[in-house]
Amino acid sequence: MTVDTETRPLPAARHARAAVAVLFFTNGALFANLLPRYPQIKEDLAIGNGAYGLAVAAFPAGAITAGLAAGLLIRRMGSARVAVLGTLLTGAGILAAGLAPSVALFATALFLAGAMDALTDVAQNAHGLRVQRLYGRSILNSFHAVWSIGAVTGGLMAAGAMSLGLTLGVHLAVSAAALVAAAVAALRFCLPGPDNGPEETGPEESRPEETGRKETGRERLTAEGARDTSRVGAVLAALVLIATAGTLVEDAGNSWAALYLSDALHASAALAASGFIALVGAQFIGRLIGDRLVDRFGQRAVARAGGLITAVGMGLALAVPTLPGTILGFALAGFGVATLVPAAMHEADALPGLKPGSGLTIVSWLMRLGFLLSPPIVGQVADAAGLRTGLLVTPAAGVLVVLLAGVLQARPRRG
């Protein structure tokens, strides 16, 4: 008979967990301060939906361009330093984008901000995984939940700044300074030493039967015997598509929610920000309870249910457009996709035949295609048939998840 006991993590691990949470929070809040300002920027630059979609696609384009460089920088500088430096440069890029006097400079600033954001994203996840190994149990979802809190906070900061009548430059300068200062302060509590070195002794070094630690996906696959490695590529591609579906829905809130609510439904500038806030707020709730749902029902069932919620919720909101119904639709979409990206990352990292971390890196990099492709596609469709039609990409992403969720874990995890 085994006894499931939880070993208290070392103080350094607890401090590092709090520090990584701050990094995720600031990363979510930085860009979220700019998003509700997009309608104002679009109006100031006097551009159409197509040009706007191409311009905001510069952010994910920069992320894809720089994403693979993160590993080299982390090996040379350490993940914590890269995350904080990336936060500083992302804040500078966002401020430059807000103050850009032309479409070209706006897109250039977003490209640079996206590149720095990608470095921060990879680095903070890498440091979070270091902390997780010290804990001996999964805590990565909690960091993503904190990111959602940061995104909601950033959206509220922007809505408050607009309500107070703050200029775009003052708002973005103050928010960037405060968030960068928080990230710099968190650096001293991060784990020391190289990321590829041995970690301090933590609960994960005990045997599973002694601690009740749950078997990791990689251990589970190894224990179940040989697998057909020719299927790994197909499974990895499906996981990338699942993660990309999540990013497509996120981008609907990032790039288009405020525009749709203000233009099509005639909401005020402050109220138009509520679509994005509703999406990321519901996404936070989904991530907060996601681990318990997965443990009870399995990731496959949770993902399929989430895809169905996204498709039906946002589909009805677009079919019957009202201000409260559309805000609720964005909220349901955020809740539905809450666990998709962490699930795809975890499953990819457990695939046999790949070096540890390879699957995670591929999914993290390629899922940004959703952020890259969505704005110009939605923008072109919006110019031709209206933004309401362009936003059909959101329920379509939910349908895609329902169809591909079979590659995810079928049964709940057992201790």
mmCIF file of C-alpha atoms in Angstrom, residues 14-244:
data_model
loop_
_atom_site.group_PDB
_atom_site.id
_atom_site.type_symbol
_atom_site.label_atom_id
_atom_site.label_comp_id
_atom_site.label_asym_id
_atom_site.label_seq_id
_atom_site.Cartn_x
_atom_site.Cartn_y
_atom_site.Cartn_z
ATOM 1 C CA ARG A 14 8.830 28.772 -3.377
ATOM 2 C CA HIS A 15 10.515 32.125 -3.928
ATOM 3 C CA ALA A 16 11.342 31.200 -7.514
ATOM 4 C CA ARG A 17 7.741 30.145 -8.131
ATOM 5 C CA ALA A 18 6.529 33.557 -6.994
ATOM 6 C CA ALA A 19 9.161 35.238 -9.179
ATOM 7 C CA VAL A 20 8.132 33.259 -12.276
ATOM 8 C CA ALA A 21 4.505 34.119 -11.554
ATOM 9 C CA VAL A 22 5.477 37.805 -11.623
ATOM 10 C CA LEU A 23 7.183 37.300 -14.992
ATOM 11 C CA PHE A 24 4.073 35.648 -16.434
ATOM 12 C CA PHE A 25 1.886 38.411 -14.976
ATOM 13 C CA THR A 26 3.940 41.230 -16.473
ATOM 14 C CA ASN A 27 4.138 39.435 -19.813
ATOM 15 C CA GLY A 28 0.359 39.157 -19.970
ATOM 16 C CA ALA A 29 -0.259 42.727 -18.825
ATOM 17 C CA LEU A 30 2.217 44.500 -21.133
ATOM 18 C CA PHE A 31 0.609 43.712 -24.479
ATOM 19 C CA ALA A 32 -2.904 43.825 -23.003
ATOM 20 C CA ASN A 33 -2.403 47.531 -22.292
ATOM 21 C CA LEU A 34 -2.024 48.147 -26.033
ATOM 22 C CA LEU A 35 -4.832 45.953 -27.383
ATOM 23 C CA PRO A 36 -7.838 48.063 -26.309
ATOM 24 C CA ARG A 37 -6.077 51.058 -27.876
ATOM 25 C CA TYR A 38 -6.103 49.437 -31.333
ATOM 26 C CA PRO A 39 -9.328 51.144 -32.486
ATOM 27 C CA GLN A 40 -7.831 54.551 -31.635
ATOM 28 C CA ILE A 41 -4.561 53.696 -33.411
ATOM 29 C CA LYS A 42 -6.465 52.417 -36.455
ATOM 30 C CA GLU A 43 -8.478 55.640 -36.599
ATOM 31 C CA ASP A 44 -5.438 57.857 -36.081
ATOM 32 C CA LEU A 45 -3.566 56.099 -38.891
ATOM 33 C CA ALA A 46 -6.668 56.132 -41.156
ATOM 34 C CA ILE A 47 -6.295 52.560 -42.375
ATOM 35 C CA GLY A 48 -8.824 49.920 -43.470
ATOM 36 C CA ASN A 49 -9.375 46.476 -42.021
ATOM 37 C CA GLY A 50 -7.056 44.792 -44.510
ATOM 38 C CA ALA A 51 -4.112 47.094 -43.842
ATOM 39 C CA TYR A 52 -4.811 46.945 -40.128
ATOM 40 C CA GLY A 53 -4.812 43.136 -40.183
ATOM 41 C CA LEU A 54 -1.478 43.058 -41.985
ATOM 42 C CA ALA A 55 0.005 45.598 -39.583
ATOM 43 C CA VAL A 56 -0.957 43.784 -36.376
ATOM 44 C CA ALA A 57 0.283 40.510 -37.894
ATOM 45 C CA ALA A 58 3.770 42.016 -37.526
ATOM 46 C CA PHE A 59 3.726 41.121 -33.814
ATOM 47 C CA PRO A 60 3.423 37.326 -34.332
ATOM 48 C CA ALA A 61 5.730 37.585 -37.363
ATOM 49 C CA GLY A 62 8.422 38.981 -35.106
ATOM 50 C CA ALA A 63 7.723 36.236 -32.575
ATOM 51 C CA ILE A 64 8.132 33.493 -35.169
ATOM 52 C CA THR A 65 11.313 35.080 -36.500
ATOM 53 C CA ALA A 66 12.991 35.279 -33.098
ATOM 54 C CA GLY A 67 11.455 32.265 -31.366
ATOM 55 C CA LEU A 68 14.162 29.753 -32.226
ATOM 56 C CA ALA A 69 16.889 32.129 -31.006
ATOM 57 C CA ALA A 70 15.595 31.872 -27.455
ATOM 58 C CA GLY A 71 17.360 28.582 -26.784
ATOM 59 C CA LEU A 72 20.787 29.981 -27.664
ATOM 60 C CA LEU A 73 20.251 33.085 -25.528
ATOM 61 C CA ILE A 74 19.015 31.020 -22.595
ATOM 62 C CA ARG A 75 22.095 28.803 -22.723
ATOM 63 C CA ARG A 76 24.352 31.854 -22.717
ATOM 64 C CA MET A 77 22.523 34.178 -20.320
ATOM 65 C CA GLY A 78 20.122 32.002 -18.332
ATOM 66 C CA SER A 79 16.353 31.853 -18.713
ATOM 67 C CA ALA A 80 15.597 34.357 -15.932
ATOM 68 C CA ARG A 81 17.837 37.081 -17.391
ATOM 69 C CA VAL A 82 16.464 36.510 -20.898
ATOM 70 C CA ALA A 83 12.885 36.754 -19.599
ATOM 71 C CA VAL A 84 13.520 40.044 -17.809
ATOM 72 C CA LEU A 85 15.515 41.554 -20.692
ATOM 73 C CA GLY A 86 12.774 40.496 -23.086
ATOM 74 C CA THR A 87 10.183 42.158 -20.854
ATOM 75 C CA LEU A 88 12.118 45.421 -20.909
ATOM 76 C CA LEU A 89 12.470 45.429 -24.688
ATOM 77 C CA THR A 90 8.869 44.337 -25.227
ATOM 78 C CA GLY A 91 7.682 47.300 -23.170
ATOM 79 C CA ALA A 92 9.822 49.636 -25.256
ATOM 80 C CA GLY A 93 8.458 48.171 -28.487
ATOM 81 C CA ILE A 94 4.845 48.484 -27.346
ATOM 82 C CA LEU A 95 5.396 52.125 -26.393
ATOM 83 C CA ALA A 96 6.964 52.790 -29.797
ATOM 84 C CA ALA A 97 4.006 51.096 -31.538
ATOM 85 C CA GLY A 98 1.540 53.273 -29.639
ATOM 86 C CA LEU A 99 3.364 56.432 -30.652
ATOM 87 C CA ALA A 100 4.125 55.440 -34.266
ATOM 88 C CA PRO A 101 3.088 58.180 -36.738
ATOM 89 C CA SER A 102 2.738 55.838 -39.733
ATOM 90 C CA VAL A 103 1.560 52.332 -40.563
ATOM 91 C CA ALA A 104 5.096 51.254 -41.483
ATOM 92 C CA LEU A 105 6.550 52.377 -38.158
ATOM 93 C CA PHE A 106 3.589 50.880 -36.288
ATOM 94 C CA ALA A 107 4.185 47.498 -37.932
ATOM 95 C CA THR A 108 7.955 47.722 -37.392
ATOM 96 C CA ALA A 109 7.533 48.465 -33.697
ATOM 97 C CA LEU A 110 5.064 45.575 -33.343
ATOM 98 C CA PHE A 111 7.514 43.273 -35.143
ATOM 99 C CA LEU A 112 10.292 44.120 -32.673
ATOM 100 C CA ALA A 113 7.925 43.876 -29.700
ATOM 101 C CA GLY A 114 6.736 40.457 -30.905
ATOM 102 C CA ALA A 115 10.303 39.229 -31.280
ATOM 103 C CA MET A 116 11.145 40.259 -27.729
ATOM 104 C CA ASP A 117 7.870 38.805 -26.426
ATOM 105 C CA ALA A 118 8.768 35.433 -27.950
ATOM 106 C CA LEU A 119 12.097 35.420 -26.108
ATOM 107 C CA THR A 120 10.303 36.250 -22.867
ATOM 108 C CA ASP A 121 7.693 33.560 -23.448
ATOM 109 C CA VAL A 122 10.168 30.748 -24.037
ATOM 110 C CA ALA A 123 12.459 31.895 -21.225
ATOM 111 C CA GLN A 124 9.742 32.214 -18.586
ATOM 112 C CA ASN A 125 8.329 28.791 -19.496
ATOM 113 C CA ALA A 126 11.827 27.292 -19.338
ATOM 114 C CA HIS A 127 12.386 28.786 -15.883
ATOM 115 C CA GLY A 128 8.924 27.666 -14.825
ATOM 116 C CA LEU A 129 9.804 24.112 -15.797
ATOM 117 C CA ARG A 130 12.965 24.347 -13.665
ATOM 118 C CA VAL A 131 10.834 25.324 -10.699
ATOM 119 C CA GLN A 132 8.336 22.588 -11.513
ATOM 120 C CA ARG A 133 11.075 19.973 -11.355
ATOM 121 C CA LEU A 134 11.899 21.133 -7.840
ATOM 122 C CA TYR A 135 8.253 20.848 -6.838
ATOM 123 C CA GLY A 136 7.932 17.347 -8.263
ATOM 124 C CA ARG A 137 4.417 18.031 -9.543
ATOM 125 C CA SER A 138 2.776 20.042 -12.279
ATOM 126 C CA ILE A 139 2.511 23.769 -11.611
ATOM 127 C CA LEU A 140 2.876 25.072 -15.170
ATOM 128 C CA ASN A 141 -0.864 25.618 -15.617
ATOM 129 C CA SER A 142 -0.855 27.925 -12.615
ATOM 130 C CA PHE A 143 1.692 30.156 -14.371
ATOM 131 C CA HIS A 144 -0.519 30.337 -17.452
ATOM 132 C CA ALA A 145 -3.440 31.237 -15.196
ATOM 133 C CA VAL A 146 -1.365 34.073 -13.747
ATOM 134 C CA TRP A 147 -0.636 35.210 -17.312
ATOM 135 C CA SER A 148 -4.400 35.465 -17.836
ATOM 136 C CA ILE A 149 -4.687 37.551 -14.655
ATOM 137 C CA GLY A 150 -2.014 39.832 -16.067
ATOM 138 C CA ALA A 151 -3.873 40.106 -19.373
ATOM 139 C CA VAL A 152 -7.118 41.010 -17.604
ATOM 140 C CA THR A 153 -5.250 43.539 -15.466
ATOM 141 C CA GLY A 154 -3.654 45.073 -18.536
ATOM 142 C CA GLY A 155 -7.024 45.364 -20.257
ATOM 143 C CA LEU A 156 -8.516 46.996 -17.168
ATOM 144 C CA MET A 157 -5.556 49.373 -16.982
ATOM 145 C CA ALA A 158 -6.188 50.406 -20.579
ATOM 146 C CA ALA A 159 -9.924 50.826 -20.012
ATOM 147 C CA GLY A 160 -9.208 52.918 -16.926
ATOM 148 C CA ALA A 161 -6.694 55.063 -18.781
ATOM 149 C CA MET A 162 -9.208 55.735 -21.557
ATOM 150 C CA SER A 163 -11.919 56.568 -19.018
ATOM 151 C CA LEU A 164 -9.545 59.038 -17.356
ATOM 152 C CA GLY A 165 -8.683 60.581 -20.701
ATOM 153 C CA LEU A 166 -4.967 59.777 -20.514
ATOM 154 C CA THR A 167 -3.113 60.173 -23.774
ATOM 155 C CA LEU A 168 -1.817 57.036 -25.463
ATOM 156 C CA GLY A 169 1.818 57.947 -24.792
ATOM 157 C CA VAL A 170 1.341 58.667 -21.082
ATOM 158 C CA HIS A 171 -0.728 55.516 -20.569
ATOM 159 C CA LEU A 172 1.744 53.169 -22.269
ATOM 160 C CA ALA A 173 4.811 54.807 -20.700
ATOM 161 C CA VAL A 174 3.429 54.509 -17.158
ATOM 162 C CA SER A 175 2.203 50.937 -17.606
ATOM 163 C CA ALA A 176 5.470 49.789 -19.197
ATOM 164 C CA ALA A 177 7.594 51.397 -16.472
ATOM 165 C CA ALA A 178 5.572 49.801 -13.671
ATOM 166 C CA LEU A 179 5.514 46.322 -15.220
ATOM 167 C CA VAL A 180 9.200 46.314 -16.184
ATOM 168 C CA ALA A 181 10.112 47.406 -12.648
ATOM 169 C CA ALA A 182 8.152 44.438 -11.253
ATOM 170 C CA ALA A 183 9.960 42.014 -13.584
ATOM 171 C CA VAL A 184 13.378 43.410 -12.643
ATOM 172 C CA ALA A 185 12.526 43.065 -8.950
ATOM 173 C CA ALA A 186 11.523 39.421 -9.504
ATOM 174 C CA LEU A 187 14.886 38.545 -11.064
ATOM 175 C CA ARG A 188 16.726 38.306 -7.718
ATOM 176 C CA PHE A 189 14.359 35.546 -6.550
ATOM 177 C CA CYS A 190 14.755 33.342 -9.628
ATOM 178 C CA LEU A 191 16.810 30.143 -9.523
ATOM 179 C CA PRO A 192 20.570 30.634 -9.911
ATOM 180 C CA GLY A 193 22.898 28.661 -12.132
ATOM 181 C CA PRO A 194 22.671 27.405 -15.700
ATOM 182 C CA ASP A 195 19.407 26.034 -17.042
ATOM 183 C CA ASN A 196 20.996 22.824 -18.265
ATOM 184 C CA GLY A 197 22.702 22.071 -14.963
ATOM 185 C CA PRO A 198 21.503 19.827 -12.134
ATOM 186 C CA GLU A 199 18.791 21.343 -9.965
ATOM 187 C CA GLU A 200 18.804 21.501 -6.219
ATOM 188 C CA THR A 201 17.409 18.507 -4.425
ATOM 189 C CA GLY A 202 13.648 18.527 -4.629
ATOM 190 C CA PRO A 203 10.703 16.185 -4.198
ATOM 191 C CA GLU A 204 11.014 14.939 -7.762
ATOM 192 C CA GLU A 205 14.155 12.999 -6.869
ATOM 193 C CA SER A 206 12.185 10.604 -4.708
ATOM 194 C CA ARG A 207 10.792 7.426 -6.133
ATOM 195 C CA PRO A 208 7.184 7.596 -7.366
ATOM 196 C CA GLU A 209 6.053 4.814 -5.037
ATOM 197 C CA GLU A 210 7.531 6.655 -2.070
ATOM 198 C CA THR A 211 5.899 10.027 -2.713
ATOM 199 C CA GLY A 212 2.791 9.148 -4.677
ATOM 200 C CA ARG A 213 4.114 11.298 -7.520
ATOM 201 C CA LYS A 214 2.131 10.917 -10.692
ATOM 202 C CA GLU A 215 3.833 9.272 -13.591
ATOM 203 C CA THR A 216 4.900 11.714 -16.300
ATOM 204 C CA GLY A 217 3.721 11.365 -19.862
ATOM 205 C CA ARG A 218 7.192 10.369 -21.034
ATOM 206 C CA GLU A 219 7.432 7.666 -18.356
ATOM 207 C CA ARG A 220 3.947 6.429 -19.219
ATOM 208 C CA LEU A 221 4.784 6.087 -22.902
ATOM 209 C CA THR A 222 8.087 4.380 -22.171
ATOM 210 C CA ALA A 223 6.477 1.919 -19.785
ATOM 211 C CA GLU A 224 3.742 0.973 -22.239
ATOM 212 C CA GLY A 225 6.347 -0.368 -24.657
ATOM 213 C CA ALA A 226 7.393 0.393 -28.211
ATOM 214 C CA ARG A 227 5.461 2.913 -30.253
ATOM 215 C CA ASP A 228 5.280 3.378 -33.991
ATOM 216 C CA THR A 229 7.645 6.317 -34.390
ATOM 217 C CA SER A 230 6.288 6.992 -37.872
ATOM 218 C CA ARG A 231 3.132 8.337 -36.185
ATOM 219 C CA VAL A 232 5.016 10.876 -34.103
ATOM 220 C CA GLY A 233 5.094 13.472 -36.875
ATOM 221 C CA ALA A 234 1.346 13.186 -37.475
ATOM 222 C CA VAL A 235 0.556 13.414 -33.777
ATOM 223 C CA LEU A 236 2.880 16.389 -33.372
ATOM 224 C CA ALA A 237 1.197 18.127 -36.308
ATOM 225 C CA ALA A 238 -2.212 17.559 -34.704
ATOM 226 C CA LEU A 239 -0.940 18.997 -31.424
ATOM 227 C CA VAL A 240 0.368 22.065 -33.254
ATOM 228 C CA LEU A 241 -3.067 22.535 -34.850
ATOM 229 C CA ILE A 242 -4.796 22.210 -31.473
ATOM 230 C CA ALA A 243 -2.494 24.820 -29.952
ATOM 231 C CA THR A 244 -2.926 27.003 -33.045
#
